[in-house]
Each structure stands twice: as structure tokens, then as C-alpha cells.
C-alpha positions as YAML, in Angstrom:
chain: A
units: angstrom
residues:
- id: 1
  name: MET
  ca: [21.38, 6.96, 19.01]
- id: 2
  name: GLY
  ca: [18.06, 7.57, 16.31]
- id: 3
  name: PHE
  ca: [18.17, 8.72, 12.89]
- id: 4
  name: THR
  ca: [17.50, 12.48, 11.75]
- id: 5
  name: HIS
  ca: [17.81, 12.36, 7.39]
- id: 6
  name: LEU
  ca: [17.16, 8.32, 7.18]
- id: 7
  name: PHE
  ca: [13.76, 6.81, 7.79]
- id: 8
  name: GLY
  ca: [12.46, 2.62, 7.91]
- id: 9
  name: PRO
  ca: [14.08, 0.18, 6.48]
- id: 10
  name: VAL
  ca: [9.86, 0.15, 5.46]
- id: 11
  name: SER
  ca: [7.83, -1.59, 3.23]
- id: 12
  name: SER
  ca: [7.35, 0.45, -0.28]
- id: 13
  name: ARG
  ca: [4.62, -0.16, -2.66]
- id: 14
  name: ARG
  ca: [6.88, 0.41, -5.50]
- id: 15
  name: LEU
  ca: [10.85, -0.72, -4.05]
- id: 16
  name: GLU
  ca: [9.81, -2.88, -1.51]
- id: 17
  name: ARG
  ca: [12.21, -3.24, 1.16]
- id: 18
  name: SER
  ca: [13.19, 0.24, 0.97]
- id: 19
  name: LEU
  ca: [15.12, 2.90, 3.49]
- id: 20
  name: GLY
  ca: [14.60, 6.11, 2.68]
- id: 21
  name: VAL
  ca: [16.79, 9.12, 2.81]
- id: 22
  name: ASP
  ca: [15.40, 12.26, 3.77]
- id: 23
  name: LEU
  ca: [17.33, 16.03, 1.80]
- id: 24
  name: VAL
  ca: [14.57, 18.39, 2.24]
- id: 25
  name: PRO
  ca: [13.24, 19.47, 5.07]
- id: 26
  name: TYR
  ca: [9.51, 18.15, 6.05]
- id: 27
  name: LYS
  ca: [7.26, 19.14, 3.38]
- id: 28
  name: VAL
  ca: [9.69, 21.74, 1.62]
- id: 29
  name: CYS
  ca: [8.33, 20.87, -2.15]
- id: 30
  name: SER
  ca: [7.94, 22.11, -5.92]
- id: 31
  name: PHE
  ca: [4.14, 21.00, -5.44]
- id: 32
  name: ASP
  ca: [1.22, 21.12, -3.72]
- id: 33
  name: CYS
  ca: [-0.03, 18.29, -4.92]
- id: 34
  name: VAL
  ca: [-3.72, 17.21, -3.83]
- id: 35
  name: TYR
  ca: [-2.99, 13.38, -3.49]
- id: 36
  name: CYS
  ca: [-0.20, 14.08, -0.96]
- id: 37
  name: GLU
  ca: [0.30, 11.55, 1.66]
- id: 38
  name: VAL
  ca: [2.00, 13.51, 3.42]
- id: 39
  name: GLY
  ca: [-0.13, 16.36, 3.72]
- id: 40
  name: SER
  ca: [-0.19, 20.20, 2.35]
- id: 41
  name: THR
  ca: [3.26, 21.36, 1.04]
- id: 42
  name: THR
  ca: [4.70, 24.30, 3.70]
- id: 43
  name: MET
  ca: [7.41, 25.44, 1.46]
- id: 44
  name: ARG
  ca: [6.92, 25.69, -1.77]
- id: 45
  name: THR
  ca: [9.74, 26.16, -4.23]
- id: 46
  name: VAL
  ca: [12.06, 25.72, -7.08]
- id: 47
  name: THR
  ca: [15.20, 27.37, -5.88]
- id: 48
  name: ARG
  ca: [17.76, 25.32, -4.97]
- id: 49
  name: GLN
  ca: [19.53, 24.90, -1.51]
- id: 50
  name: ASP
  ca: [21.62, 23.26, 1.47]
- id: 51
  name: PHE
  ca: [18.82, 22.52, 4.15]
- id: 52
  name: PHE
  ca: [21.50, 20.95, 6.30]
- id: 53
  name: PRO
  ca: [25.18, 19.78, 5.67]
- id: 54
  name: PRO
  ca: [25.34, 16.87, 3.48]
- id: 55
  name: SER
  ca: [27.85, 15.19, 6.33]
- id: 56
  name: GLU
  ca: [24.80, 14.23, 8.72]
- id: 57
  name: VAL
  ca: [23.58, 12.35, 5.85]
- id: 58
  name: GLU
  ca: [26.88, 10.81, 5.06]
- id: 59
  name: GLU
  ca: [27.25, 9.76, 9.06]
- id: 60
  name: GLU
  ca: [24.37, 8.76, 9.70]
- id: 61
  name: LEU
  ca: [24.47, 6.37, 5.98]
- id: 62
  name: VAL
  ca: [27.73, 4.67, 7.68]
- id: 63
  name: ARG
  ca: [26.29, 4.60, 11.33]
- id: 64
  name: PHE
  ca: [23.07, 2.31, 9.59]
- id: 65
  name: PHE
  ca: [24.95, 0.02, 7.45]
- id: 66
  name: SER
  ca: [27.83, -1.06, 9.51]
- id: 67
  name: GLY
  ca: [24.91, -3.64, 10.52]
- id: 68
  name: GLU
  ca: [25.23, -5.42, 6.71]
- id: 69
  name: PRO
  ca: [21.12, -4.89, 6.37]
- id: 70
  name: SER
  ca: [18.83, -6.90, 4.16]
- id: 71
  name: LEU
  ca: [17.92, -3.88, 1.45]
- id: 72
  name: ASP
  ca: [16.33, -3.85, -2.17]
- id: 73
  name: PHE
  ca: [16.78, -0.12, -2.30]
- id: 74
  name: ILE
  ca: [18.38, 3.11, -0.59]
- id: 75
  name: THR
  ca: [15.54, 5.47, -1.91]
- id: 76
  name: LEU
  ca: [16.62, 9.54, -1.81]
- id: 77
  name: SER
  ca: [12.26, 10.39, -0.89]
- id: 78
  name: GLY
  ca: [10.62, 11.43, 2.15]
- id: 79
  name: SER
  ca: [8.56, 14.01, 3.17]
- id: 80
  name: GLY
  ca: [9.99, 16.90, 0.61]
- id: 81
  name: GLU
  ca: [11.64, 17.28, -2.84]
- id: 82
  name: PRO
  ca: [14.42, 15.80, -3.15]
- id: 83
  name: THR
  ca: [16.23, 17.18, -5.76]
- id: 84
  name: LEU
  ca: [15.69, 20.86, -4.35]
- id: 85
  name: SER
  ca: [18.75, 19.81, -2.07]
- id: 86
  name: LEU
  ca: [22.40, 20.88, -3.71]
- id: 87
  name: SER
  ca: [23.99, 18.41, -1.45]
- id: 88
  name: LEU
  ca: [21.98, 15.80, -3.92]
- id: 89
  name: GLY
  ca: [24.71, 15.20, -6.45]
- id: 90
  name: ARG
  ca: [27.38, 14.60, -3.09]
- id: 91
  name: VAL
  ca: [24.58, 12.48, -1.45]
- id: 92
  name: VAL
  ca: [24.48, 10.38, -4.54]
- id: 93
  name: ARG
  ca: [28.22, 9.99, -5.26]
- id: 94
  name: PHE
  ca: [28.81, 8.70, -1.90]
- id: 95
  name: VAL
  ca: [26.15, 6.23, -1.63]
- id: 96
  name: LYS
  ca: [27.51, 4.82, -5.19]
- id: 97
  name: SER
  ca: [30.89, 5.42, -3.59]
- id: 98
  name: ARG
  ca: [30.39, 3.52, 0.08]
- id: 99
  name: PHE
  ca: [27.83, 1.01, -0.55]
- id: 100
  name: PRO
  ca: [28.31, -0.05, -4.30]
- id: 101
  name: ALA
  ca: [25.65, -3.41, -3.29]
- id: 102
  name: TYR
  ca: [22.91, -1.80, -2.46]
- id: 103
  name: PRO
  ca: [20.70, -0.39, -5.88]
- id: 104
  name: LEU
  ca: [20.05, 3.42, -5.49]
- id: 105
  name: ALA
  ca: [16.83, 5.46, -6.41]
- id: 106
  name: VAL
  ca: [15.78, 8.64, -6.77]
- id: 107
  name: LEU
  ca: [11.61, 9.10, -6.29]
- id: 108
  name: THR
  ca: [10.67, 12.71, -7.99]
- id: 109
  name: ASN
  ca: [8.01, 14.44, -8.80]
- id: 110
  name: GLY
  ca: [10.14, 15.23, -12.37]
- id: 111
  name: SER
  ca: [9.33, 19.14, -11.59]
- id: 112
  name: LEU
  ca: [13.31, 19.80, -12.27]
- id: 113
  name: LEU
  ca: [15.01, 17.33, -14.30]
- id: 114
  name: TRP
  ca: [14.76, 20.40, -17.06]
- id: 115
  name: ASP
  ca: [17.76, 21.25, -14.89]
- id: 116
  name: SER
  ca: [20.91, 20.39, -16.41]
- id: 117
  name: ASP
  ca: [22.68, 20.00, -12.73]
- id: 118
  name: VAL
  ca: [20.00, 17.83, -11.24]
- id: 119
  name: GLN
  ca: [20.21, 15.49, -14.75]
- id: 120
  name: HIS
  ca: [23.94, 15.29, -14.28]
- id: 121
  name: GLU
  ca: [23.39, 15.27, -10.36]
- id: 122
  name: ILE
  ca: [21.56, 11.77, -10.77]
- id: 123
  name: LEU
  ca: [22.94, 9.98, -13.39]
- id: 124
  name: PRO
  ca: [24.73, 7.21, -11.13]
- id: 125
  name: ALA
  ca: [21.18, 6.47, -9.27]
- id: 126
  name: ASP
  ca: [20.11, 2.63, -10.71]
- id: 127
  name: VAL
  ca: [16.66, 4.03, -10.88]
- id: 128
  name: VAL
  ca: [14.73, 7.48, -11.03]
- id: 129
  name: LEU
  ca: [11.20, 7.38, -9.99]
- id: 130
  name: PRO
  ca: [9.57, 10.36, -11.47]
- id: 131
  name: THR
  ca: [5.56, 11.12, -11.91]
- id: 132
  name: LEU
  ca: [3.42, 11.91, -15.48]
- id: 133
  name: CYS
  ca: [-0.15, 12.55, -13.96]
- id: 134
  name: THR
  ca: [-1.26, 14.22, -17.17]
- id: 135
  name: VAL
  ca: [0.03, 17.08, -19.95]
- id: 136
  name: ASP
  ca: [-2.94, 19.23, -19.79]
- id: 137
  name: GLU
  ca: [-1.92, 22.39, -18.18]
- id: 138
  name: GLU
  ca: [-5.20, 23.23, -16.15]
- id: 139
  name: ILE
  ca: [-5.56, 19.48, -14.71]
- id: 140
  name: PHE
  ca: [-1.42, 19.89, -14.40]
- id: 141
  name: GLN
  ca: [-2.29, 23.23, -11.81]
- id: 142
  name: LYS
  ca: [-5.07, 21.61, -10.64]
- id: 143
  name: ILE
  ca: [-3.41, 18.36, -9.10]
- id: 144
  name: HIS
  ca: [-0.06, 19.58, -7.94]
- id: 145
  name: ARG
  ca: [-1.09, 23.26, -7.59]
- id: 146
  name: PRO
  ca: [3.08, 24.13, -8.26]
- id: 147
  name: ALA
  ca: [5.38, 27.23, -8.00]
- id: 148
  name: PRO
  ca: [5.66, 29.65, -9.98]
- id: 149
  name: GLY
  ca: [7.22, 29.08, -13.23]
- id: 150
  name: LEU
  ca: [6.90, 25.49, -13.57]
- id: 151
  name: THR
  ca: [4.68, 24.48, -16.06]
- id: 152
  name: ILE
  ca: [3.48, 20.81, -17.84]
- id: 153
  name: LYS
  ca: [5.72, 21.80, -20.98]
- id: 154
  name: LYS
  ca: [8.69, 22.43, -19.03]
- id: 155
  name: ILE
  ca: [8.55, 19.17, -17.09]
- id: 156
  name: VAL
  ca: [7.34, 17.02, -20.16]
- id: 157
  name: GLU
  ca: [10.26, 18.87, -21.79]
- id: 158
  name: GLY
  ca: [13.04, 17.85, -19.21]
- id: 159
  name: LEU
  ca: [11.32, 14.32, -18.65]
- id: 160
  name: ARG
  ca: [13.07, 13.49, -22.84]
- id: 161
  name: ASP
  ca: [15.82, 15.26, -22.27]
- id: 162
  name: PHE
  ca: [16.38, 13.33, -19.36]
- id: 163
  name: ARG
  ca: [15.82, 9.80, -20.95]
- id: 164
  name: LYS
  ca: [18.32, 10.96, -23.99]
- id: 165
  name: ILE
  ca: [21.41, 11.78, -21.26]
- id: 166
  name: TYR
  ca: [20.34, 8.69, -17.99]
- id: 167
  name: PRO
  ca: [21.71, 4.77, -18.74]
- id: 168
  name: GLY
  ca: [19.44, 3.64, -15.99]
- id: 169
  name: GLU
  ca: [16.35, 2.52, -15.49]
- id: 170
  name: ILE
  ca: [12.99, 4.94, -15.72]
- id: 171
  name: TRP
  ca: [9.90, 3.83, -13.44]
- id: 172
  name: LEU
  ca: [7.20, 6.53, -14.12]
- id: 173
  name: GLU
  ca: [4.37, 6.83, -12.09]
- id: 174
  name: VAL
  ca: [0.85, 7.83, -13.62]
- id: 175
  name: PHE
  ca: [-0.82, 9.21, -10.63]
- id: 176
  name: LEU
  ca: [-4.85, 8.89, -11.43]
- id: 177
  name: ILE
  ca: [-8.10, 10.56, -10.09]
- id: 178
  name: PRO
  ca: [-11.05, 9.85, -10.99]
- id: 179
  name: GLY
  ca: [-13.31, 12.77, -12.29]
- id: 180
  name: ILE
  ca: [-9.78, 14.53, -12.59]
- id: 181
  name: ASN
  ca: [-7.30, 12.75, -15.17]
- id: 182
  name: MET
  ca: [-9.07, 9.88, -16.27]
- id: 183
  name: ASP
  ca: [-11.08, 10.73, -19.17]
- id: 184
  name: ARG
  ca: [-10.66, 9.03, -22.29]
- id: 185
  name: ASP
  ca: [-8.94, 11.16, -24.50]
- id: 186
  name: HIS
  ca: [-7.33, 12.69, -21.89]
- id: 187
  name: LEU
  ca: [-5.87, 9.46, -21.31]
- id: 188
  name: SER
  ca: [-4.96, 8.79, -25.02]
- id: 189
  name: ALA
  ca: [-2.51, 12.08, -24.96]
- id: 190
  name: LEU
  ca: [-1.14, 11.01, -22.31]
- id: 191
  name: GLY
  ca: [-0.03, 8.01, -23.87]
- id: 192
  name: ASP
  ca: [1.18, 9.34, -26.37]
- id: 193
  name: GLU
  ca: [3.56, 11.46, -24.73]
- id: 194
  name: ILE
  ca: [4.84, 8.74, -22.32]
- id: 195
  name: ARG
  ca: [5.23, 6.84, -25.53]
- id: 196
  name: ARG
  ca: [7.92, 9.95, -26.63]
- id: 197
  name: ILE
  ca: [9.43, 9.74, -22.80]
- id: 198
  name: HIS
  ca: [10.82, 5.79, -23.22]
- id: 199
  name: PRO
  ca: [10.50, 5.12, -19.76]
- id: 200
  name: ASP
  ca: [11.23, 1.24, -19.16]
- id: 201
  name: ARG
  ca: [8.45, 0.72, -16.99]
- id: 202
  name: VAL
  ca: [5.02, 2.55, -16.27]
- id: 203
  name: GLN
  ca: [3.01, 2.22, -13.08]
- id: 204
  name: LEU
  ca: [-0.07, 3.51, -12.26]
- id: 205
  name: ASN
  ca: [-1.11, 4.83, -9.17]
- id: 206
  name: THR
  ca: [-4.20, 5.44, -6.96]
- id: 207
  name: LEU
  ca: [-5.05, 6.69, -3.65]
- id: 208
  name: ASP
  ca: [-3.88, 4.80, -1.01]
- id: 209
  name: ARG
  ca: [-3.74, 6.87, 2.20]
- id: 210
  name: PRO
  ca: [-5.68, 10.06, 3.10]
- id: 211
  name: GLY
  ca: [-5.03, 12.61, 0.76]
- id: 212
  name: THR
  ca: [-4.32, 16.14, 1.17]
- id: 213
  name: GLU
  ca: [-7.76, 17.23, -0.47]
- id: 214
  name: ALA
  ca: [-10.40, 15.39, 0.80]
- id: 215
  name: TRP
  ca: [-12.09, 15.53, -2.29]
- id: 216
  name: VAL
  ca: [-9.56, 12.83, -3.75]
- id: 217
  name: ARG
  ca: [-11.03, 9.06, -3.75]
- id: 218
  name: PRO
  ca: [-8.63, 6.06, -4.97]
- id: 219
  name: ALA
  ca: [-9.45, 4.75, -8.33]
- id: 220
  name: SER
  ca: [-10.61, 1.06, -8.67]
- id: 221
  name: ARG
  ca: [-9.10, -1.47, -9.87]
- id: 222
  name: GLU
  ca: [-11.16, -1.98, -12.80]
- id: 223
  name: GLN
  ca: [-11.17, 2.22, -13.45]
- id: 224
  name: LEU
  ca: [-7.02, 1.52, -13.24]
- id: 225
  name: ALA
  ca: [-7.39, -0.88, -16.08]
- id: 226
  name: ASP
  ca: [-9.99, 0.35, -18.50]
- id: 227
  name: ALA
  ca: [-6.92, 3.93, -17.85]
- id: 228
  name: ALA
  ca: [-4.53, 1.31, -19.26]
- id: 229
  name: TYR
  ca: [-6.34, 0.42, -22.27]
- id: 230
  name: HIS
  ca: [-7.17, 4.01, -23.11]
- id: 231
  name: LEU
  ca: [-3.32, 5.04, -21.98]
- id: 232
  name: GLY
  ca: [-2.55, 2.55, -24.98]
- id: 233
  name: LEU
  ca: [0.35, 0.80, -22.56]
- id: 234
  name: PRO
  ca: [-0.39, -3.09, -22.72]
- id: 235
  name: GLY
  ca: [2.67, -3.03, -19.90]
- id: 236
  name: ALA
  ca: [1.59, -0.78, -17.40]
- id: 237
  name: GLU
  ca: [1.02, -2.26, -13.59]
- id: 238
  name: SER
  ca: [-1.05, -1.06, -10.76]
- id: 239
  name: ILE
  ca: [1.09, -0.56, -7.90]
- id: 240
  name: GLU
  ca: [-0.33, -3.02, -5.30]
- id: 241
  name: PRO
  ca: [0.45, -3.04, -1.34]
- id: 242
  name: VAL
  ca: [3.48, -4.92, -0.81]
- id: 243
  name: PRO
  ca: [3.33, -8.04, 1.95]
- id: 244
  name: TYR
  ca: [6.66, -7.26, 3.29]
- id: 245
  name: GLN
  ca: [7.61, -7.55, 7.23]
- id: 246
  name: ARG
  ca: [11.04, -6.75, 8.92]
- id: 247
  name: SER
  ca: [12.42, -8.95, 10.47]
- id: 248
  name: GLN
  ca: [12.53, -9.67, 14.01]
- id: 249
  name: GLU
  ca: [15.84, -8.95, 14.99]
- id: 250
  name: GLN
  ca: [15.90, -5.26, 13.17]
- id: 251
  name: ILE
  ca: [12.63, -4.26, 15.36]
- id: 252
  name: SER
  ca: [13.17, -1.22, 17.73]
- id: 253
  name: ALA
  ca: [13.26, -1.88, 21.33]
- id: 254
  name: ASP
  ca: [11.21, 0.74, 22.30]
- id: 255
  name: PRO
  ca: [8.54, 0.23, 19.28]
- id: 256
  name: ALA
  ca: [6.02, 3.37, 20.64]
- id: 257
  name: SER
  ca: [8.42, 5.61, 19.70]
- id: 258
  name: MET
  ca: [8.71, 3.43, 16.17]
- id: 259
  name: ILE
  ca: [5.40, 3.64, 15.71]
- id: 260
  name: VAL
  ca: [5.51, 7.50, 16.18]
- id: 261
  name: GLU
  ca: [8.23, 7.95, 13.86]
- id: 262
  name: MET
  ca: [6.81, 5.76, 10.72]
- id: 263
  name: ILE
  ca: [3.26, 8.03, 11.32]
- id: 264
  name: SER
  ca: [4.71, 10.75, 11.64]
- id: 265
  name: ARG
  ca: [5.95, 10.88, 8.01]
- id: 266
  name: ARG
  ca: [2.77, 9.50, 6.59]
- id: 267
  name: PRO
  ca: [-1.17, 8.05, 7.60]
- id: 268
  name: CYS
  ca: [-0.86, 4.40, 8.13]
- id: 269
  name: THR
  ca: [-3.50, 1.88, 9.31]
- id: 270
  name: VAL
  ca: [-2.81, -1.19, 12.47]
- id: 271
  name: GLU
  ca: [-2.43, -3.43, 9.14]
- id: 272
  name: ASP
  ca: [0.44, -0.97, 7.93]
- id: 273
  name: ILE
  ca: [1.86, -0.28, 11.43]
- id: 274
  name: ALA
  ca: [2.04, -4.09, 11.36]
- id: 275
  name: LEU
  ca: [3.56, -5.33, 8.17]
- id: 276
  name: THR
  ca: [6.11, -2.59, 8.12]
- id: 277
  name: THR
  ca: [7.36, -2.73, 10.72]
- id: 278
  name: GLY
  ca: [7.27, -6.84, 12.24]
- id: 279
  name: LEU
  ca: [5.22, -6.03, 14.92]
- id: 280
  name: HIS
  ca: [1.62, -8.25, 16.31]
- id: 281
  name: LEU
  ca: [-1.88, -6.80, 15.07]
- id: 282
  name: GLN
  ca: [-2.95, -6.57, 18.62]
- id: 283
  name: GLU
  ca: [0.75, -5.25, 20.06]
- id: 284
  name: VAL
  ca: [0.33, -2.39, 17.76]
- id: 285
  name: GLY
  ca: [-3.64, -2.43, 19.10]
- id: 286
  name: LYS
  ca: [-2.15, -1.94, 22.26]
- id: 287
  name: LEU
  ca: [0.55, 0.41, 21.48]
- id: 288
  name: LEU
  ca: [-1.77, 2.64, 19.34]
- id: 289
  name: ARG
  ca: [-4.38, 2.54, 22.49]
- id: 290
  name: ALA
  ca: [-1.40, 3.54, 25.14]
- id: 291
  name: LEU
  ca: [-0.56, 6.98, 22.18]
- id: 292
  name: SER
  ca: [-4.16, 7.94, 22.01]
- id: 293
  name: ARG
  ca: [-4.32, 9.85, 25.40]
- id: 294
  name: ASP
  ca: [-2.06, 12.04, 23.74]
- id: 295
  name: PRO
  ca: [-3.92, 14.84, 21.37]
- id: 296
  name: ARG
  ca: [-1.42, 14.40, 18.67]
- id: 297
  name: LEU
  ca: [-2.17, 10.81, 17.57]
- id: 298
  name: MET
  ca: [-4.90, 12.30, 15.11]
- id: 299
  name: THR
  ca: [-7.35, 8.97, 13.48]
- id: 300
  name: LYS
  ca: [-9.29, 9.40, 9.81]
- id: 301
  name: ARG
  ca: [-11.61, 6.93, 8.66]
- id: 302
  name: GLU
  ca: [-10.99, 6.27, 4.97]
- id: 303
  name: GLU
  ca: [-12.24, 3.62, 2.86]
- id: 304
  name: ARG
  ca: [-9.14, 1.39, 3.82]
- id: 305
  name: GLY
  ca: [-9.92, 1.52, 7.01]
- id: 306
  name: ILE
  ca: [-9.16, 3.97, 9.72]
- id: 307
  name: PHE
  ca: [-5.28, 5.92, 9.26]
- id: 308
  name: TYR
  ca: [-3.05, 7.04, 12.18]
- id: 309
  name: SER
  ca: [-1.23, 10.18, 11.71]
- id: 310
  name: TRP
  ca: [1.06, 11.91, 14.55]
- id: 311
  name: VAL
  ca: [0.98, 16.11, 14.79]
- id: 312
  name: GLY
  ca: [3.20, 18.29, 15.85]
- id: 313
  name: ASP
  ca: [6.89, 17.83, 18.34]
...
């Protein structure tokens, strides 16, 4: 029996071996980011609600952890914004009480951290990973295309307030897009604000898979290093791919279905699939060739290679 609300474990560039937990339906988000690898937002909102019974998530977690898997993190993330779920606090408490040996991370765009309910619901988490790409309202609107009512001022104030009460670690992502938010003066102002927020880690990120908008291009390693210098944050780290392989005993009995599930969530290269699943490159190639008979398999050539995605049911 498969899972509806869990995905992985997957090889994560920021959280290593991570089990993802979906708390919202596909592409329900407060942003419609131009760089999002999951695709365009289908429901853009800041209204929190229960999208499905939290007991469904809890039952799947109990079933998954009955096998005592090896993990680095349980991550509330997925294909939308997890803080939009009114079940967030309940699931956080459930994970921390039932599976205390596993660190809990919340991967968020940070758009609702001004909400005191959201702040207190995620306080038990070990790590919170928000995003801050700019302090300029025009650039904010261009990159994130937020739901009405969200401003960068509101989000920055929320990050500052959350830092004051949160005892865990904050790993702040700065997603960089050449030609948009990498101007030296802009980076200097952003660095000043980041120092006021006091995150434990600053992680510079850029496009790794096809984004929502075709004009978005990745920053080079040299550009990322230059950005770190102009941010004035010597400890800022660039996010690199994690060369992690899943153990053979955990590979699905149906590898084709496993691949479809993986590329339904985000585009992947043959190498991405092999690293995450533990399947040999040749076996992945054969499975993709077989799947290519189905029109739902899509391909797109990017700088890092050919990306495969699955569109539709």
C-alpha cells in the first residue's frame, strides 16, 4: 500500500536523506515563484485551512516508521506551502512525540511567519528553512508573484519576530537569479537585513531544475561566490547536489511506479533518479524508454541535462 501524503526518502541538497510530508494539495501556495521546480501555482492564497484530515498523515507516518528507516530529517515541505495547513501544529506535535529520534524540519517560503499562530505551531521543530531573496518590493513581486496582501516588509518583520522566540536553528535560503536580484547594491541591502534576522546558516541557492518560467537561468559558481562577497556574509554557503544513494533493500518492488511518483513532484535527470533511488543508470534509462510510450512523460533539455517530468494523473 502506497502513501498519499509522504514522499521519499529522497536525496535533498539541503537536508540530505529526507522524508517529505505533504500537508497541502499539489501547488497550493501563497507564492507563484518564477523559479519553482514544481510548476505554476494552481491555488494562490494566504487563507489557512484543513485540506485533509491530519489523521491520514499520522497513519501514514506510523506505517512508514514501523520499518525503522534510516533518515537525516522528517521534512514538512512538499508541492505547496506547508504553513497554509491548519493541521500544521498537530502534525508537528505528533512527529516530535512519536518519532523524537528524527530531527524535524519545516521548509517554508516564510510568507506566513508574521502569523503568531504559525510561529507557535512550528516552535517544536528542530530546523526551520525560510526563504528571503530580496528586500526590494518590486523585485519581490517579480520573483514570487505573491497572493494579494503579502509584502516584503511584512515578511521581513515576520522573520525578525520569529527569530526572537524560536529556540531552534534557522537556515535561511537566498535564491539568486542572474539579472534580477544579484545587483551589488541590492545584495548589500539584503545582507544588512539578513544580519538583523540572525539566521544560524545562510544558504545560497540557484536554479537546479527547470523553473516555472523559461527565462530563469542558474547562477554560476563564480556568480554565487561574488554574491556571498557582496552580501557581506563570509559564512554563506552555496547549495551543492548531495551524492547520496538509497539502500538496495529500500528500493520499491515496482521501480517504474517509483520513478513516476518522483518525476510527478519535480523534474529529474537520469542521474537524479539513479542517485535517489539506488537504481543503476542503465536500468533507469530502460525504464524511462518504456515510460516514453505514455504521452504523460515530458522531457526538457536544460544546462544540467535532459529533465523528465510526468504530467497528469
